[in-house]
PDB file of C-alpha atoms in Angstrom:
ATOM      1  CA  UNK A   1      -2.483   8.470 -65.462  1.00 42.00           C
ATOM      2  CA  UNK A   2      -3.123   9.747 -69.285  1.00 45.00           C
ATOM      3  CA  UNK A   3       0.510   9.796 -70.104  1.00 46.00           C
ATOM      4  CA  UNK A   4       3.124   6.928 -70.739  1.00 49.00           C
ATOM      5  CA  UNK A   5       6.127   6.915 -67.946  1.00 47.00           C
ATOM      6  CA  UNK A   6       8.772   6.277 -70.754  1.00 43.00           C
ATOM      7  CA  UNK A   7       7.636  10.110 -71.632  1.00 41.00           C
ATOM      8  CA  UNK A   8       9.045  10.752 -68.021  1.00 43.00           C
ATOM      9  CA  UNK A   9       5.922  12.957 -67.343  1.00 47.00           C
ATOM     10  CA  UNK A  10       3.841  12.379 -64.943  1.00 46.00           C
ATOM     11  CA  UNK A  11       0.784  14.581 -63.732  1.00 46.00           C
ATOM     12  CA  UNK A  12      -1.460  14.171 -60.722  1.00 47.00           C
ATOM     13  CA  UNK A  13      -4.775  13.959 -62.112  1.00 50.00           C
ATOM     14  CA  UNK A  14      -6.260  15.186 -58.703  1.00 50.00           C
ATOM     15  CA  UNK A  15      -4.220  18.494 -58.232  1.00 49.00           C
ATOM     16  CA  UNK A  16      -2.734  18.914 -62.241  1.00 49.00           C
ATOM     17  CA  UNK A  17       0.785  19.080 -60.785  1.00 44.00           C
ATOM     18  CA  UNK A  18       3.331  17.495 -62.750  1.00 46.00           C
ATOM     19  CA  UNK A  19       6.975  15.724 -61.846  1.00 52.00           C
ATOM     20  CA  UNK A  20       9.787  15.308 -64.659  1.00 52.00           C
ATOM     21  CA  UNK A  21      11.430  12.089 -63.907  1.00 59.00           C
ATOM     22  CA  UNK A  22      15.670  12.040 -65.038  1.00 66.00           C
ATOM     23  CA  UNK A  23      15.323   8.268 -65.348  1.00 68.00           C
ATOM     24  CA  UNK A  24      18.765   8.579 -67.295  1.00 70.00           C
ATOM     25  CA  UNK A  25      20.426   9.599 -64.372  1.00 73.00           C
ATOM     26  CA  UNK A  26      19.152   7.036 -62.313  1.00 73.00           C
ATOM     27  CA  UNK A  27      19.824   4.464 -64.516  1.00 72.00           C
ATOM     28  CA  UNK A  28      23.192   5.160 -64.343  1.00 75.00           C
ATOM     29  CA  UNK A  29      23.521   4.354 -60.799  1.00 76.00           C
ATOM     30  CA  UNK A  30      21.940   1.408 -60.822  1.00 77.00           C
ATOM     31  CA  UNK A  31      21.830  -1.996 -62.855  1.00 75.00           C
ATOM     32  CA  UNK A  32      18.104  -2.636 -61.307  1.00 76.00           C
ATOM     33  CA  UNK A  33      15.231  -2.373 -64.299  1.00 76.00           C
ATOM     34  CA  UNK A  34      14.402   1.064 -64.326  1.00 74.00           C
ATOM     35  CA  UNK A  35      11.801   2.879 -66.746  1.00 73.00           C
ATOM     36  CA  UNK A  36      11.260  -0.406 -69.043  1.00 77.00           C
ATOM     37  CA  UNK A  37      10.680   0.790 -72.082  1.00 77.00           C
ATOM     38  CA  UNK A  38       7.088  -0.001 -74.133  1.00 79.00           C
ATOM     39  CA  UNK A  39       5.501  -0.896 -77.707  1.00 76.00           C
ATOM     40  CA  UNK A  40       2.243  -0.689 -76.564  1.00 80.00           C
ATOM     41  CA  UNK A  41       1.018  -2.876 -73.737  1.00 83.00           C
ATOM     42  CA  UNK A  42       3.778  -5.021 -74.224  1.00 84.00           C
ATOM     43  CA  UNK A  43       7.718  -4.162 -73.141  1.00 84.00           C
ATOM     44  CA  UNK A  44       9.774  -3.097 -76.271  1.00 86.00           C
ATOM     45  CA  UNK A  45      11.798  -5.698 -77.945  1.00 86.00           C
ATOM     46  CA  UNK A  46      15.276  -3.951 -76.567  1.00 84.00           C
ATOM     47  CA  UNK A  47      14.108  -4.502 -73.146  1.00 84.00           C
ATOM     48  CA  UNK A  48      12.794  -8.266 -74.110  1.00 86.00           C
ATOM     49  CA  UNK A  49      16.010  -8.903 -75.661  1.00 88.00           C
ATOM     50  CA  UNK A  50      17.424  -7.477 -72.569  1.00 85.00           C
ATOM     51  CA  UNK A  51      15.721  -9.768 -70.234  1.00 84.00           C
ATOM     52  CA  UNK A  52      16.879 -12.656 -72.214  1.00 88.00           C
ATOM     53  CA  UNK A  53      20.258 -12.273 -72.648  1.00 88.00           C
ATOM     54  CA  UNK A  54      20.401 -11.314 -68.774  1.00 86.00           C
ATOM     55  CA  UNK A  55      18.010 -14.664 -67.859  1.00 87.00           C
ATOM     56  CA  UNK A  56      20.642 -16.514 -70.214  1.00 90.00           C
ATOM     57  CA  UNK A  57      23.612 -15.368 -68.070  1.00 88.00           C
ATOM     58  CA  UNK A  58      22.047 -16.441 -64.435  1.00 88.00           C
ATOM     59  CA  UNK A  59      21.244 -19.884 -66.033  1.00 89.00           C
ATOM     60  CA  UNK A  60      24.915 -20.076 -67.295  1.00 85.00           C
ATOM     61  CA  UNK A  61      26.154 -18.723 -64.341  1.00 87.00           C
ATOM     62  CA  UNK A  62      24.772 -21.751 -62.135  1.00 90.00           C
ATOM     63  CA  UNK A  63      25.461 -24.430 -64.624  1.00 89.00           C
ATOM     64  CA  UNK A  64      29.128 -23.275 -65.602  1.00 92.00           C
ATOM     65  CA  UNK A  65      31.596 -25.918 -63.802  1.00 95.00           C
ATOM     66  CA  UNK A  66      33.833 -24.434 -62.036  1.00 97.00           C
ATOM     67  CA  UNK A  67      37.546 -24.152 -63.759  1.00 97.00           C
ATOM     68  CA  UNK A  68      39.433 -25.733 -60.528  1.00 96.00           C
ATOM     69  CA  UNK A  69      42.499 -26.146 -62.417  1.00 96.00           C
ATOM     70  CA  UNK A  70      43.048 -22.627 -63.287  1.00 97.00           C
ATOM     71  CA  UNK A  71      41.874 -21.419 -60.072  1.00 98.00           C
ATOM     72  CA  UNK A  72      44.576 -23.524 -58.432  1.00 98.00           C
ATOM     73  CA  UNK A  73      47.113 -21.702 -60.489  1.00 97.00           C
ATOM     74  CA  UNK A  74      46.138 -18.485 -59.347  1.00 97.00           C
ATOM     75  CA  UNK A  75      45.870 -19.064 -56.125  1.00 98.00           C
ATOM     76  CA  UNK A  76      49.153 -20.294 -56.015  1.00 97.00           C
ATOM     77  CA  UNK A  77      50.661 -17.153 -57.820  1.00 96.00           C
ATOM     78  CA  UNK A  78      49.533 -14.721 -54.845  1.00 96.00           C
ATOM     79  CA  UNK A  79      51.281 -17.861 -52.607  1.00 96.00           C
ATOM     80  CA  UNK A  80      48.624 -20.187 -51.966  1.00 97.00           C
ATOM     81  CA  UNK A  81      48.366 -23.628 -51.690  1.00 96.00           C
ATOM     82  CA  UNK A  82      45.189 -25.092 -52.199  1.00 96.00           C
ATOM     83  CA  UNK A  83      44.135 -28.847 -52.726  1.00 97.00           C
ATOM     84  CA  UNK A  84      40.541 -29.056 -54.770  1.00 97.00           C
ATOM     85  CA  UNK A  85      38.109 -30.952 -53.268  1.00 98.00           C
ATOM     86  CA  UNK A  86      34.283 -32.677 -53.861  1.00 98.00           C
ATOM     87  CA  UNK A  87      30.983 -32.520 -52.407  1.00 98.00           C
ATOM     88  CA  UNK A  88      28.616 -35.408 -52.270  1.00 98.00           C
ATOM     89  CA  UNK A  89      26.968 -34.260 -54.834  1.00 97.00           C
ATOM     90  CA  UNK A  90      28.097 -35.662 -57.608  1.00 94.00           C
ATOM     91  CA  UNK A  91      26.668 -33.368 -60.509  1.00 94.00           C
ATOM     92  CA  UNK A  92      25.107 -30.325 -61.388  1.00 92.00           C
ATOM     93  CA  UNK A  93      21.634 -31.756 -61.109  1.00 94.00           C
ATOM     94  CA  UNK A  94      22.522 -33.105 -57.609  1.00 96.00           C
ATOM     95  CA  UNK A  95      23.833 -30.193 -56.940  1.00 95.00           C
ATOM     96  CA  UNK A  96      20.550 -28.095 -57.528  1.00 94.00           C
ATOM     97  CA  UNK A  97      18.262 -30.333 -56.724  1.00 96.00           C
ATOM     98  CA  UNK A  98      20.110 -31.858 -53.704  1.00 97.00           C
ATOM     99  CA  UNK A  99      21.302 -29.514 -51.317  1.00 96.00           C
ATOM    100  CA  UNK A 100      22.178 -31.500 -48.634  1.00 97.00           C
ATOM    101  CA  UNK A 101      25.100 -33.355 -50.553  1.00 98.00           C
ATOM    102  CA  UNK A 102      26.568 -30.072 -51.395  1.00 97.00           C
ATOM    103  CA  UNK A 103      26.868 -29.027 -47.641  1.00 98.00           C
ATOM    104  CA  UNK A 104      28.944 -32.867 -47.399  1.00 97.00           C
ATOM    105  CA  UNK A 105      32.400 -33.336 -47.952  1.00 97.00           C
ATOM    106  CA  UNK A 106      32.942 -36.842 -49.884  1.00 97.00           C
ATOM    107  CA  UNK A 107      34.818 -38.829 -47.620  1.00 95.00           C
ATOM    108  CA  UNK A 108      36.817 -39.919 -49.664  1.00 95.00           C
ATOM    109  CA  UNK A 109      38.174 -36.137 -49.801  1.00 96.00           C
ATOM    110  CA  UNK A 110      38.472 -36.072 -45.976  1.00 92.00           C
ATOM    111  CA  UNK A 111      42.177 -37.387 -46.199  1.00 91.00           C
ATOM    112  CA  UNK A 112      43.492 -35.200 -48.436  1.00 91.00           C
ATOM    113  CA  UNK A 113      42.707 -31.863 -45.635  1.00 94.00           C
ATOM    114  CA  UNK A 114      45.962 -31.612 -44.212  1.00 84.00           C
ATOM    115  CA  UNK A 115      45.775 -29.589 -40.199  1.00 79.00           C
ATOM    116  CA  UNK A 116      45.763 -28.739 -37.755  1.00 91.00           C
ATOM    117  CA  UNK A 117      44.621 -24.887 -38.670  1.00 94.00           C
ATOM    118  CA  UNK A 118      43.960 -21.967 -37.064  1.00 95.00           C
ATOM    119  CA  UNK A 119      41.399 -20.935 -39.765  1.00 97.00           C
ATOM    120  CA  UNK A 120      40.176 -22.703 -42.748  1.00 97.00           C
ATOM    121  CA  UNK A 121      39.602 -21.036 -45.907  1.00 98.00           C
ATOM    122  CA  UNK A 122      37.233 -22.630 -48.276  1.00 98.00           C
ATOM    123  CA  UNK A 123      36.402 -21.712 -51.958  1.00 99.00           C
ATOM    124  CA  UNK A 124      32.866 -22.992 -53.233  1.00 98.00           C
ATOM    125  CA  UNK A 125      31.666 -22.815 -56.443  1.00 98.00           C
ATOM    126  CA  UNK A 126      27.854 -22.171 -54.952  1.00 97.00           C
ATOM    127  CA  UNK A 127      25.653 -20.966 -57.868  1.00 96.00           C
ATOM    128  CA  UNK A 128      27.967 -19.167 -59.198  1.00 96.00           C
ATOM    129  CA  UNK A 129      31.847 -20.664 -60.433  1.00 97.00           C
ATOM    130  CA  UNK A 130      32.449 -17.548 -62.288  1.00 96.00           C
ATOM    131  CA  UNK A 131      32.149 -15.257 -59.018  1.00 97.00           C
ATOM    132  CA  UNK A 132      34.770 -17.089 -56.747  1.00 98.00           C
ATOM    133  CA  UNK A 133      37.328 -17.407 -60.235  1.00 98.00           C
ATOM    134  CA  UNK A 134      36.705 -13.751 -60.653  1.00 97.00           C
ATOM    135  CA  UNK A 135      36.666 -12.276 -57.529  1.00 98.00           C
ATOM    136  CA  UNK A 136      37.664 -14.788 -54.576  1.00 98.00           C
ATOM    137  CA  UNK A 137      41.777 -14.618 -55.531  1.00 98.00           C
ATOM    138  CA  UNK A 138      41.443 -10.905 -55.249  1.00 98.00           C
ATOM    139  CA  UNK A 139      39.780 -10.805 -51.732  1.00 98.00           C
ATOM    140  CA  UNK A 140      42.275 -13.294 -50.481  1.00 98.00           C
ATOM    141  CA  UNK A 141      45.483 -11.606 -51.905  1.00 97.00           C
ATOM    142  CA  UNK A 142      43.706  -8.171 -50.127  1.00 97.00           C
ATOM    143  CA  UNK A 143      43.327  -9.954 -47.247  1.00 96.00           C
ATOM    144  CA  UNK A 144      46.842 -11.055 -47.321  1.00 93.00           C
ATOM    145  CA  UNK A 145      48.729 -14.103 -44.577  1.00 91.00           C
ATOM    146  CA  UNK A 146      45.844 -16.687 -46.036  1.00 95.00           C
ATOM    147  CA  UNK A 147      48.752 -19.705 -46.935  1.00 90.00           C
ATOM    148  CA  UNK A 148      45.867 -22.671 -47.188  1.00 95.00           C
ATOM    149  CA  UNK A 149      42.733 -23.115 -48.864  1.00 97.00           C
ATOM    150  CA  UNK A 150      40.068 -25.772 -50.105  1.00 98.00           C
ATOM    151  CA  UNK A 151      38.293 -25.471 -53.582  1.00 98.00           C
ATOM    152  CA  UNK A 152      35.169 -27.266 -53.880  1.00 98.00           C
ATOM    153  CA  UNK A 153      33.589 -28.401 -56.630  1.00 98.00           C
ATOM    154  CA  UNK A 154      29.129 -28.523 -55.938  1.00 98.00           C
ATOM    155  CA  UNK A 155      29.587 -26.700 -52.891  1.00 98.00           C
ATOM    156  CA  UNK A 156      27.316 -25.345 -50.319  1.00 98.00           C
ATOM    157  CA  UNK A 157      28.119 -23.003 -47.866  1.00 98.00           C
ATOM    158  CA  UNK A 158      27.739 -25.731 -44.793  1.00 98.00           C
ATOM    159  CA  UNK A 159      30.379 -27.827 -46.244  1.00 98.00           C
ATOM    160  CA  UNK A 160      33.252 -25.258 -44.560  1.00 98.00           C
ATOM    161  CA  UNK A 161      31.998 -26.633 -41.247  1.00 98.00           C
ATOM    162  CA  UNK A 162      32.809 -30.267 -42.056  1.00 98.00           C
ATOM    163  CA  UNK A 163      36.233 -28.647 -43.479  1.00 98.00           C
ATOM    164  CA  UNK A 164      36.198 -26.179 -40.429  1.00 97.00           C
ATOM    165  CA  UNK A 165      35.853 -29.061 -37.888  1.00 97.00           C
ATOM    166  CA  UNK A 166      38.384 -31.483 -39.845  1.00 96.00           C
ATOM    167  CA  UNK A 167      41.542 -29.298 -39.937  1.00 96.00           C
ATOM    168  CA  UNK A 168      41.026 -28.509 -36.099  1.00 96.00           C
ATOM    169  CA  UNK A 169      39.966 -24.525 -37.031  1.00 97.00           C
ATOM    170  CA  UNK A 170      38.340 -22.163 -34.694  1.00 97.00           C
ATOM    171  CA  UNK A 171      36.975 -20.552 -37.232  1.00 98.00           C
ATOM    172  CA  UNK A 172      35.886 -21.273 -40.816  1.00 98.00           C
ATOM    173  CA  UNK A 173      35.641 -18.880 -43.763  1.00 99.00           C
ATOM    174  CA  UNK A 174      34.306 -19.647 -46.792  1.00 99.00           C
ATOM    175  CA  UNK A 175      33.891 -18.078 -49.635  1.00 99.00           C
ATOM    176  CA  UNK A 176      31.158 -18.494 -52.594  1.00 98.00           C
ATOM    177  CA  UNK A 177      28.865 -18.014 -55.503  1.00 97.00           C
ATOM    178  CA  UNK A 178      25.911 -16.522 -54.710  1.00 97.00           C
ATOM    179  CA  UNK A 179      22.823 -16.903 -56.598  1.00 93.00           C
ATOM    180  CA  UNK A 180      22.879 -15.166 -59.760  1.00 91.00           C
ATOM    181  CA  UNK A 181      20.233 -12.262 -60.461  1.00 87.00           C
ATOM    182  CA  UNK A 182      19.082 -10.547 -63.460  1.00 84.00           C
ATOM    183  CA  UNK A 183      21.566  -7.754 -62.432  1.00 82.00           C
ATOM    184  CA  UNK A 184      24.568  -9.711 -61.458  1.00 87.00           C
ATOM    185  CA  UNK A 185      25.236 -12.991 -62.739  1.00 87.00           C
ATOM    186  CA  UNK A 186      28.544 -13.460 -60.709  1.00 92.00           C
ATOM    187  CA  UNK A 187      28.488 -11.955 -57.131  1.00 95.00           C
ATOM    188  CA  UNK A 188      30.533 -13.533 -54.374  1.00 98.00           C
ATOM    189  CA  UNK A 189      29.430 -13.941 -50.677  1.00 98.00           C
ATOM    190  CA  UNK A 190      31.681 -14.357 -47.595  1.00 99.00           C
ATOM    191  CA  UNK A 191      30.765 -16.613 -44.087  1.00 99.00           C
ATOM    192  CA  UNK A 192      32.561 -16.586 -41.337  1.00 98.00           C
ATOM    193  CA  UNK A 193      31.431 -19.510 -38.524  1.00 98.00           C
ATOM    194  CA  UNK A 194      33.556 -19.729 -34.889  1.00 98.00           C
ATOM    195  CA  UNK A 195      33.396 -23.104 -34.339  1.00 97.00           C
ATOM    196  CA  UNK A 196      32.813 -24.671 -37.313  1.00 98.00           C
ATOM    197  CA  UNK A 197      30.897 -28.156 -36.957  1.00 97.00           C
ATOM    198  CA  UNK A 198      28.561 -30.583 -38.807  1.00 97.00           C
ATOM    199  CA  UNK A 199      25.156 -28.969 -38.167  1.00 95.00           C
ATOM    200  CA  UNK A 200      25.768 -25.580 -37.858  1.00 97.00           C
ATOM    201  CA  UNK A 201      23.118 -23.182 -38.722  1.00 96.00           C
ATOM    202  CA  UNK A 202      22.966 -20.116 -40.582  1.00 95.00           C
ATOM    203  CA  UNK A 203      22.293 -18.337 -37.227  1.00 97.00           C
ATOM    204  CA  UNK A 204      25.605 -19.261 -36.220  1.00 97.00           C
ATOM    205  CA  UNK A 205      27.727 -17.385 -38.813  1.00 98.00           C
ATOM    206  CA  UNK A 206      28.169 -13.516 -40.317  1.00 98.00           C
ATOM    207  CA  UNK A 207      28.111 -12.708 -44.029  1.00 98.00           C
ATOM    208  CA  UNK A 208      29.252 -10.615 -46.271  1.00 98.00           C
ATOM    209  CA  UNK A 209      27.430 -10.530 -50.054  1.00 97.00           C
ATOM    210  CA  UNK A 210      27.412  -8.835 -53.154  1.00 96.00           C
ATOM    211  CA  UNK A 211      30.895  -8.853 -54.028  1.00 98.00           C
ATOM    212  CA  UNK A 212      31.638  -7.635 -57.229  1.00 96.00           C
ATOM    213  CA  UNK A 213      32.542  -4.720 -59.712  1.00 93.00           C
ATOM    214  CA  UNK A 214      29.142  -2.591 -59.558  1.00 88.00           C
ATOM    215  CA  UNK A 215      28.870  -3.975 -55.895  1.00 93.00           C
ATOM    216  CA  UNK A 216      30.880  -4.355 -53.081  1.00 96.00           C
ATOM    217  CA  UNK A 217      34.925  -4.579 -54.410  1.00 98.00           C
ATOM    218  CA  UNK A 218      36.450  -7.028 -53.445  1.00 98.00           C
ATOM    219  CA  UNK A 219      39.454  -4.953 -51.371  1.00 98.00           C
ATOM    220  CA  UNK A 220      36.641  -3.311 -49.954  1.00 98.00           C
ATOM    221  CA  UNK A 221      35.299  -6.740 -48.688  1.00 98.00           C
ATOM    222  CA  UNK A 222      38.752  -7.763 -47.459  1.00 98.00           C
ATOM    223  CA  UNK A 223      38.592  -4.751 -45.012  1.00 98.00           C
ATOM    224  CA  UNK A 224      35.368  -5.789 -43.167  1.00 98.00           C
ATOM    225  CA  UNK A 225      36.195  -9.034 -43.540  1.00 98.00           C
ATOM    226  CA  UNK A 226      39.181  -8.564 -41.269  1.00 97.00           C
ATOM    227  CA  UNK A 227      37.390  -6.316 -38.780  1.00 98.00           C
ATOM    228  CA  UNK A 228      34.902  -9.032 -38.423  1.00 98.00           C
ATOM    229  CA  UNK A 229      37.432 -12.237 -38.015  1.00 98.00           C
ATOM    230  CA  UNK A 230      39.065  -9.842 -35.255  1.00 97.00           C
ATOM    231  CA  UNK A 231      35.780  -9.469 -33.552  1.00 98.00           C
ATOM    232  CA  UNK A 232      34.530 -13.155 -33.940  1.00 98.00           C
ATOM    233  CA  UNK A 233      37.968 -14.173 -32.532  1.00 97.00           C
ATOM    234  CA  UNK A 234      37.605 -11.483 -29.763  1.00 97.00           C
ATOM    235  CA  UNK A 235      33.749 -12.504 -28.345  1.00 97.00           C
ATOM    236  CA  UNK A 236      34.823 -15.947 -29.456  1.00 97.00           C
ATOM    237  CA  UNK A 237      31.586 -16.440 -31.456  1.00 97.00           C
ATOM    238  CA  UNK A 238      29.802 -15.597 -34.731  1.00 98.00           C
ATOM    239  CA  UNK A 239      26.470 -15.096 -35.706  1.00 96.00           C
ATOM    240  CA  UNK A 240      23.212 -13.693 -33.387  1.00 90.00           C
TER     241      UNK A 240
END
């Protein structure tokens, strides 16, 4: 191949036909890194700058602390009550480096879960506070009849099965940040375990990801998430 790709022309060199590429157009459908631009050998400084500014946001996105406080206030405009909980881990670093703590409630949190319930709905902070402040108060007031939840603060998704199993629920739901990308920064992901309990594995529960604006909307979300509560509560099990 003679010809740069950012000239969107490419020509077989075995059969001399050629393909225009509308990378434009593509580009526009998608926030994936498409056609990087060149200098040279080297990527052009727009897309460098590019890369950095996105890097910068996943690296904020995971160390942000999550704003409990104003989530709470929210959540308790579209009518619910929630009561803001901790993991055991008791920082960011533990947090990253320790994920085991994150899937633990602190028990000194364990008296402050007030059941029995049906279904407990849990907000984690995951990777990503941003993503459940952005996006979790507009699944929930989508999915509508949700009176109770937990926010956690150094969350992992395991920790709704400790909550699951202390407030009595058949079924757990929690909601939280996923890892940030160079695309998305603050996505939200949805799991849904029947019978939540301490030691629970990932096999046991259904998810739902990418929840966002330029992903899956949130009211979108709240739609299969409802189809798939009705169906866990119908075979009376989640997962494969």
């Amino acid at each position: 191949m003679s010809e740069d790709m950012t000239e969107r022309q490419f020509r077989d060199t075995e059969t001399g036909l050629s393909n225009v590429f509308d990378f434009e157009s593509l580009r526009a459908l998608t926030p994936a890194r498409l056609e990087l631009r060149r200098a040279g050998p080297a990527p052009s400084t727009a897309e460098r700058l590019r890369f950095a500014a996105d890097h910068s946001l996943a690296r904020d996105a995971v160390r942000r602390p999550l704003d409990a406080r104003s989530l709470l206030v929210v959540l308790e405009t579209i009518g619910i009550e929630a009561v803001e909980v901790r993991s055991r881990a008791c920082s960011s670093s533990d947090h990253l480096l320790r994920p085991d703590l994150g899937r633990r409630l602190d028990p000194k949190d364990l008296v402050r879960l007030a059941g029995p319930t049906e279904t407990a709905w849990v907000i984690a902070d995951g990777l990503s506070s941003g993503a459940v402040e952005r996006y979790a108060p507009r699944l929930l007031s989508a999915v509508g009849g949700v009176g109770r939840a937990v926010v956690v603060h150094h969350g992992r998704v395991a920790i709704g099965d400790e909550i699951g199993a202390a407030l009595g629920a058949s079924l757990s739901i929690v909601l939280i940040g996923e890892r940030p990308g160079l695309s998305a920064a603050e996505s939200m992901g949805v799991y849904v375990t029947y019978g939540p309990a301490v030691g629970c594995t990932d096999a046991q529960r259904n998810c739902i990801s990418n929840i966002r604006d330029g992903g899956l909307a949130p009211e979108a979300a709240a739609e299969l998430l409802s189809e798939m509560v009705a169906r866990a509560r119908r075979e009376q099990r989640t997962g494969v």
